[in-house]
Amino acid sequence: MKPSLLHQILDHANRANPYPLYEELRKTPVHHESDGPYVVSTYYEIRSLLHDPRISSDARNLASNAADPLAEAPQEESALPPGFLKLDPPEHDRLRRMTNRPFGPPHSPHRIDGMRPELHDIVAGLIDGIGDPGRIDLVEQFSYPFPVTVICRLLGVPREDEPRFHSWADTLAASLDPDPDADSAERGKGAHDARMQLGMYLAGLIEERRKNPAGDMLSQLATAEGEDGPMTTMELLSTAALLLIAGHETTVNLITNGMLTLLRNPDVLERLRTEPRLAVPVVEELLRFEPPVQLVPQRTTLADIEVHGVTIPKGATLWLVLASGNRDPRRFQNPDRFDPDRPDIQHLGLGSGIHSCFGAPLARLEAQLALAELARRLDNPRLLADPPPYRQNAVLRGPRQLHIACDGIRP
């Protein structure tokens, strides 16, 4: 029996190129299989739903999540509460507003742009340390350590602790990817345990920052006394965990997907080498063409909603396939063509609406600097394997390794 379209999307065998499946999905803009989630795959419908207040990010609003392979196990009382990514207004708005005070405008308007020289130094150091140019694993030697180093410095997490939180972050990221045949309770317990261990680790750092505050975000969040008052300890732990994981997981994929795409489009790579300002439109087109977050799962309807002639009932699970919407020919001409000269790239790669990517300014800057410097400094770069092996994750899509070679490293 041919597997369902939903199972094909989740199948690791299709990770290298899921776009033919997305094209098939778009023939039925609202796809629903018995007892499964409602899957929306077309641009305008996704964008509308991302702005619709009748759509909830809080899994507690699900009528039943038993049929949804991406549904989380019920939270135990001892577990950390959901981060603001999985909350609705007004709780979401309050926590996001408080988190943004030390991160961006209006209270910290220069925080990210002020990191530009520091980010450039990190990139330069990683490229300098590549070693053998004949065999480079871009993920291990560059795409992963760069954003991890950045988020550690921004938050105030010791970089040398990376081996500790790496395994917890991997477990939590992997928990997003469902295996319909796996034991959901066991998978939920693994994610719960990792979240608790990460929370206990961060609790120690936060206690230290309360006693000896520094200029990092953890210190500022732990000692904040703004108009919304302080975060509770549990809110602070959940927010710190969210920032630490989301602050590097998606950017790893964005940089790796970006370099893979550039190597497949050598004309654009050569332009970027000589025109570093091209990095801005290149990254925007990458967010459309190969977004690091492929789909947004676990949204819930708070009322019956009609989408493209289909009534999605209250309490249903909703999946929004951002990567499919980004290739919708009703919205983008020649959507399967990588074209940084597109005049209009209003992509869904960073979401939209109140849950649009919190770290978008940092992710954009990291990717722009990383890809521009790789293009400038790697002499005649080329792929050693195409397609590369992919992470087994339908939500956070990116190569597990990206083996490349070059003739040398330019100064």
C-alpha positions as MATLAB code, in Angstrom:
seq = 'MKPSLLHQILDHANRANPYPLYEELRKTPVHHESDGPYVVSTYYEIRSLLHDPRISSDARNLASNAADPLAEAPQEESALPPGFLKLDPPEHDRLRRMTNRPFGPPHSPHRIDGMRPELHDIVAGLIDGIGDPGRIDLVEQFSYPFPVTVICRLLGVPREDEPRFHSWADTLAASLDPDPDADSAERGKGAHDARMQLGMYLAGLIEERRKNPAGDMLSQLATAEGEDGPMTTMELLSTAALLLIAGHETTVNLITNGMLTLLRNPDVLERLRTEPRLAVPVVEELLRFEPPVQLVPQRTTLADIEVHGVTIPKGATLWLVLASGNRDPRRFQNPDRFDPDRPDIQHLGLGSGIHSCFGAPLARLEAQLALAELARRLDNPRLLADPPPYRQNAVLRGPRQLHIACDGIRP';
ca = [
       0.000    0.000    0.000;
       1.318    3.439   -0.913;
       1.999    5.504    2.223;
      -0.204    8.519    2.817;
       1.002   11.902    1.618;
       1.457   12.933    5.237;
       3.696    9.960    5.950;
       5.686   10.702    2.801;
       6.413   14.208    4.099;
       7.643   12.747    7.369;
       9.664   10.034    5.656;
      13.391   10.605    6.010;
      13.937    9.257    2.481;
      12.261   12.400    1.106;
      14.244   14.887    3.167;
      16.802   15.694    0.452;
      14.053   17.012   -1.825;
      10.582   17.358   -0.309;
       9.434   19.893   -2.891;
       7.741   17.467   -5.310;
       5.644   16.295   -2.365;
       4.780   19.869   -1.494;
       3.716   20.438   -5.100;
       1.399   17.457   -4.770;
       0.084   18.838   -1.477;
      -0.777   22.205   -3.011;
      -3.240   20.510   -5.357;
      -5.402   20.201   -2.238;
      -4.614   23.393   -0.302;
      -6.218   21.994    2.866;
      -5.229   18.354    3.145;
      -6.823   16.109    5.756;
      -6.532   12.384    6.335;
      -8.738   10.547    8.790;
      -7.936   11.378   12.421;
      -4.866   13.376   11.362;
      -4.012   17.078   11.351;
      -5.296   19.567    8.800;
      -2.341   20.451    6.567;
      -2.328   23.835    4.783;
       0.231   24.213    2.007;
      -0.547   27.321   -0.078;
       0.962   30.771    0.476;
      -2.035   33.035    0.915;
      -3.923   30.599    3.128;
      -0.870   30.036    5.377;
      -0.173   33.745    5.709;
      -3.794   34.470    6.566;
      -3.849   31.772    9.252;
      -0.586   33.021   10.785;
      -2.381   36.328   11.408;
      -5.717   34.824   12.482;
      -6.488   35.248   16.222;
      -8.662   32.128   16.026;
      -5.474   30.056   15.674;
      -3.814   29.079   18.941;
      -0.212   28.069   19.621;
      -1.149   26.652   23.023;
      -1.406   22.847   22.845;
      -3.751   22.915   25.833;
      -6.476   24.079   23.442;
      -6.402   20.848   21.449;
      -9.636   18.887   21.607;
      -7.520   15.746   21.402;
      -3.918   15.300   20.377;
      -3.865   11.533   20.370;
      -4.065   11.323   16.578;
      -1.402   13.939   15.920;
       2.073   12.402   15.575;
       3.630   15.757   16.438;
       1.577   16.312   19.562;
       3.437   16.594   22.821;
       2.825   14.440   25.830;
       0.847   16.258   28.544;
       3.043   18.456   30.692;
       3.828   17.143   34.149;
       3.483   19.576   37.020;
       7.236   19.451   37.560;
       7.994   20.370   33.935;
       8.986   23.815   32.770;
       5.991   25.782   31.476;
       5.780   26.397   27.734;
       7.988   29.109   26.292;
       6.263   32.113   24.754;
       6.507   30.437   21.339;
       3.787   28.057   22.524;
       1.568   30.590   24.275;
      -1.241   32.883   23.149;
      -1.940   36.510   24.065;
      -1.863   38.042   26.588;
       0.755   35.711   28.157;
       2.690   35.486   24.893;
       2.723   39.246   24.387;
       3.912   39.983   27.930;
       6.780   37.462   27.858;
       7.879   38.348   24.333;
       7.819   42.057   25.210;
       9.912   41.454   28.332;
      12.385   39.278   26.416;
      12.748   41.874   23.696;
      13.816   44.690   26.069;
      17.492   43.615   26.192;
      17.449   42.289   22.605;
      16.064   44.888   20.231;
      14.113   48.104   19.634;
      12.884   50.245   21.207;
      14.875   49.616   24.399;
      18.019   48.064   22.878;
      18.024   49.307   19.261;
      21.732   48.705   18.600;
      22.169   45.351   20.345;
      22.376   43.202   17.222;
      24.079   45.602   14.820;
      26.608   46.374   17.537;
      27.661   42.718   17.462;
      28.739   42.942   13.821;
      32.514   43.262   14.482;
      32.373   40.440   17.039;
      30.462   38.198   14.639;
      32.959   38.931   11.878;
      35.840   37.944   14.172;
      34.145   34.640   15.051;
      33.572   33.856   11.365;
      37.174   34.742   10.488;
      38.513   32.577   13.287;
      36.469   29.564   12.244;
      37.551   29.869    8.599;
      41.181   30.313    9.685;
      40.911   27.081   11.681;
      39.448   24.908    8.928;
      42.693   23.008    8.342;
      42.689   20.612    5.386;
      40.895   22.409    2.527;
      40.548   19.128    0.667;
      37.869   17.813    3.012;
      35.729   20.162    5.090;
      32.605   19.261    7.022;
      30.944   22.651    6.931;
      28.406   21.730    9.626;
      30.925   20.532   12.189;
      33.631   23.076   11.429;
      31.556   26.191   10.743;
      27.751   26.172   10.541;
      27.257   24.711   14.025;
      30.019   26.385   16.091;
      29.313   29.867   14.712;
      25.716   30.402   15.932;
      26.381   28.409   19.118;
      29.264   30.721   20.011;
      27.116   33.766   19.223;
      24.100   32.739   21.306;
      26.337   31.747   24.217;
      27.965   35.175   24.236;
      24.644   36.970   23.830;
      22.967   35.092   26.674;
      25.998   34.729   28.917;
      26.228   30.940   28.715;
      29.804   29.577   29.003;
      30.880   28.348   25.573;
      32.775   25.484   27.199;
      29.456   24.099   28.463;
      28.326   23.395   24.887;
      28.875   19.610   25.170;
      26.399   19.576   28.081;
      23.527   21.435   26.447;
      24.233   20.005   22.966;
      22.675   16.644   23.810;
      19.653   18.275   25.462;
      19.146   20.574   22.475;
      19.435   17.639   20.071;
      16.830   15.672   22.023;
      14.398   18.585   22.101;
      14.883   19.370   18.404;
      14.445   15.695   17.513;
      11.208   15.558   19.517;
       9.641   17.815   16.877;
      10.113   15.120   14.268;
       7.503   12.412   14.601;
       7.910    8.716   14.022;
       4.362    7.406   13.649;
       5.539    3.945   14.681;
       7.467    5.105   17.752;
       6.227    5.101   21.340;
       4.936    8.645   21.796;
       5.050    8.346   25.591;
       8.700    7.329   25.505;
       9.562   10.133   23.108;
       7.688   12.590   25.310;
       9.540   11.417   28.396;
      12.893   11.891   26.666;
      11.983   15.456   25.707;
      10.653   16.143   29.207;
      13.845   14.868   30.832;
      16.058   16.911   28.496;
      13.989   20.027   29.156;
      14.252   19.523   32.901;
      18.019   18.986   32.795;
      18.433   22.082   30.646;
      16.223   23.999   33.077;
      18.307   22.935   36.075;
      21.499   23.911   34.276;
      20.110   27.350   33.404;
      18.785   27.813   36.947;
      22.363   27.721   38.221;
      23.471   30.338   35.710;
      20.519   32.595   36.483;
      21.126   32.432   40.223;
      24.737   33.425   39.602;
      23.660   36.366   37.405;
      21.250   37.611   40.045;
      24.141   37.792   42.482;
      26.690   39.114   39.998;
      24.913   40.651   36.991;
      26.885   41.319   33.830;
      25.984   42.827   30.457;
      24.494   39.649   28.961;
      20.826   38.900   28.325;
      20.491   36.402   31.158;
      21.634   39.066   33.618;
      19.251   41.630   32.182;
      16.291   39.245   32.171;
      17.057   38.025   35.688;
      17.232   41.535   37.140;
      14.651   43.317   34.962;
      12.090   45.575   36.630;
      10.229   46.997   33.642;
       6.602   47.985   33.203;
       5.580   44.325   33.172;
       7.438   43.540   36.372;
       9.915   40.663   36.653;
       9.497   37.236   35.098;
       8.824   34.419   37.503;
      11.695   31.996   37.927;
       9.896   29.355   35.855;
       9.082   31.846   33.095;
      12.721   32.922   33.045;
      13.925   29.322   32.777;
      11.542   28.548   29.903;
      12.496   31.742   28.087;
      16.226   31.107   28.506;
      15.839   27.521   27.255;
      13.885   28.730   24.225;
      16.484   31.370   23.359;
      19.423   29.013   23.771;
      17.966   26.296   21.536;
      16.143   28.409   18.951;
      19.123   30.774   18.889;
      21.305   28.250   17.124;
      19.284   25.288   15.791;
      17.616   27.122   12.924;
      20.656   29.246   12.036;
      22.799   26.133   11.599;
      20.351   24.978    8.938;
      20.077   28.404    7.320;
      23.853   28.686    6.829;
      24.259   25.074    5.688;
      21.268   25.179    3.336;
      22.633   28.470    2.065;
      26.089   27.188    1.222;
      24.648   24.066   -0.388;
      22.377   26.222   -2.569;
      25.224   28.551   -3.535;
      27.446   25.622   -4.513;
      24.617   24.376   -6.724;
      24.381   27.875   -8.235;
      28.035   28.805   -8.898;
      27.121   31.946  -10.819;
      25.476   33.400   -7.700;
      28.372   32.216   -5.534;
      30.856   34.025   -7.765;
      28.748   37.192   -7.689;
      28.648   37.039   -3.894;
      32.442   36.666   -3.786;
      32.906   39.960   -5.597;
      29.734   41.720   -4.376;
      29.440   41.171   -0.601;
      26.371   43.421   -0.444;
      24.542   40.748   -2.418;
      24.447   38.771    0.862;
      21.281   40.607    1.945;
      19.052   39.538   -0.994;
      20.790   36.139   -1.115;
      19.726   35.381    2.465;
      16.172   36.597    1.845;
      15.874   34.353   -1.201;
      17.356   31.459    0.776;
      14.692   31.923    3.435;
      12.145   31.486    0.669;
      13.896   28.807   -1.360;
      15.334   26.558    1.398;
      13.879   27.685    4.738;
      15.376   26.108    7.871;
      11.888   25.663    9.362;
       9.795   23.693    6.902;
       6.495   23.531    8.712;
       4.783   24.941   11.789;
       2.982   22.158   13.633;
       0.732   22.088   16.683;
      -1.394   25.102   15.919;
      -4.983   24.688   17.084;
      -8.275   26.170   15.949;
     -10.244   28.041   18.622;
     -13.362   28.071   16.428;
     -14.621   26.477   13.240;
     -12.682   28.124   10.409;
     -13.330   27.853    6.693;
     -10.177   27.708    4.569;
     -10.383   27.270    0.800;
     -13.852   25.759    1.073;
     -12.919   23.346    3.885;
     -14.309   23.789    7.401;
     -11.621   23.068    9.961;
     -13.410   22.297   13.228;
     -12.707   23.886   16.579;
      -9.996   22.058   18.521;
      -8.356   20.563   15.421;
      -4.608   20.329   14.919;
      -3.232   22.484   12.131;
       0.063   22.140   10.265;
       1.232   25.093    8.180;
       3.818   24.001    5.602;
       5.826   27.206    5.222;
       8.276   25.705    2.734;
       5.414   24.717    0.444;
       3.887   28.190    0.628;
       7.275   29.628   -0.317;
       7.179   27.628   -3.561;
       3.550   28.450   -4.396;
       3.412   29.514   -8.073;
       0.303   31.595   -7.329;
       2.586   33.870   -5.284;
       6.080   33.555   -6.814;
       7.061   33.360  -10.476;
       9.322   30.411  -11.263;
       9.245   29.396   -7.584;
      11.673   26.486   -8.009;
      14.379   28.833   -9.298;
      16.882   30.318   -6.865;
      16.958   34.001   -7.781;
      18.347   36.613   -5.356;
      17.332   39.326   -7.831;
      13.636   38.725   -7.202;
      11.996   42.127   -6.779;
       9.512   40.891   -4.173;
      10.532   38.205   -1.656;
       7.806   38.370    0.976;
       8.596   34.835    2.099;
       7.306   32.791    5.029;
      10.765   31.580    6.018;
      10.666   33.402    9.355;
       6.946   32.992    9.902;
       4.583   35.925   10.118;
       2.209   37.468   12.615;
       2.735   37.601   16.373;
       4.881   34.441   16.350;
       7.270   35.594   13.629;
      10.832   34.574   14.425;
      11.996   36.441   17.537;
      15.662   36.152   16.559;
      15.191   37.120   12.907;
      17.545   40.165   12.981;
      20.362   38.079   14.463;
      19.771   35.079   12.177;
      19.790   37.314    9.110;
      23.022   39.049   10.139;
      24.764   35.774   11.001;
      23.833   34.207    7.660;
      24.817   37.307    5.670;
      28.254   37.536    7.279;
      28.856   33.776    7.152;
      27.966   33.262    3.496;
      29.733   36.418    2.293;
      32.986   35.401    4.038;
      32.788   31.772    2.893;
      32.273   32.974   -0.691;
      35.188   35.408   -0.416;
      37.717   33.178    1.301;
      37.157   29.654   -0.036;
      39.081   29.203   -3.285;
      37.101   27.166   -5.834;
      34.746   25.490   -3.328;
      32.850   22.398   -4.478;
      30.594   19.694   -3.123;
      32.009   16.265   -2.348;
      28.564   14.668   -1.972;
      25.261   15.803   -3.427;
      22.761   15.356   -1.962;
      24.336   15.342    1.494;
      22.916   13.276    4.365;
      20.046   15.106    6.042;
      18.997   15.356    9.637;
      16.022   13.164   10.394;
      13.728   16.069   11.053;
      10.828   17.174    8.882;
      10.363   20.417   10.825;
      13.964   21.657   11.109;
      15.365   20.638    7.745;
      19.055   20.781    6.972;
      22.063   18.591    6.147;
      23.587   16.602    8.997;
      26.930   16.974    7.244;
      28.047   19.018    4.270;
      31.359   17.768    2.924;
      33.032   20.252    0.616;
      36.529   20.867   -0.720;
      38.391   23.909   -1.954;
      41.832   24.649   -3.391;
      42.814   26.828   -0.467;
      41.770   29.490    2.028;
      42.245   33.085    0.952;
      43.450   35.605    3.576;
];
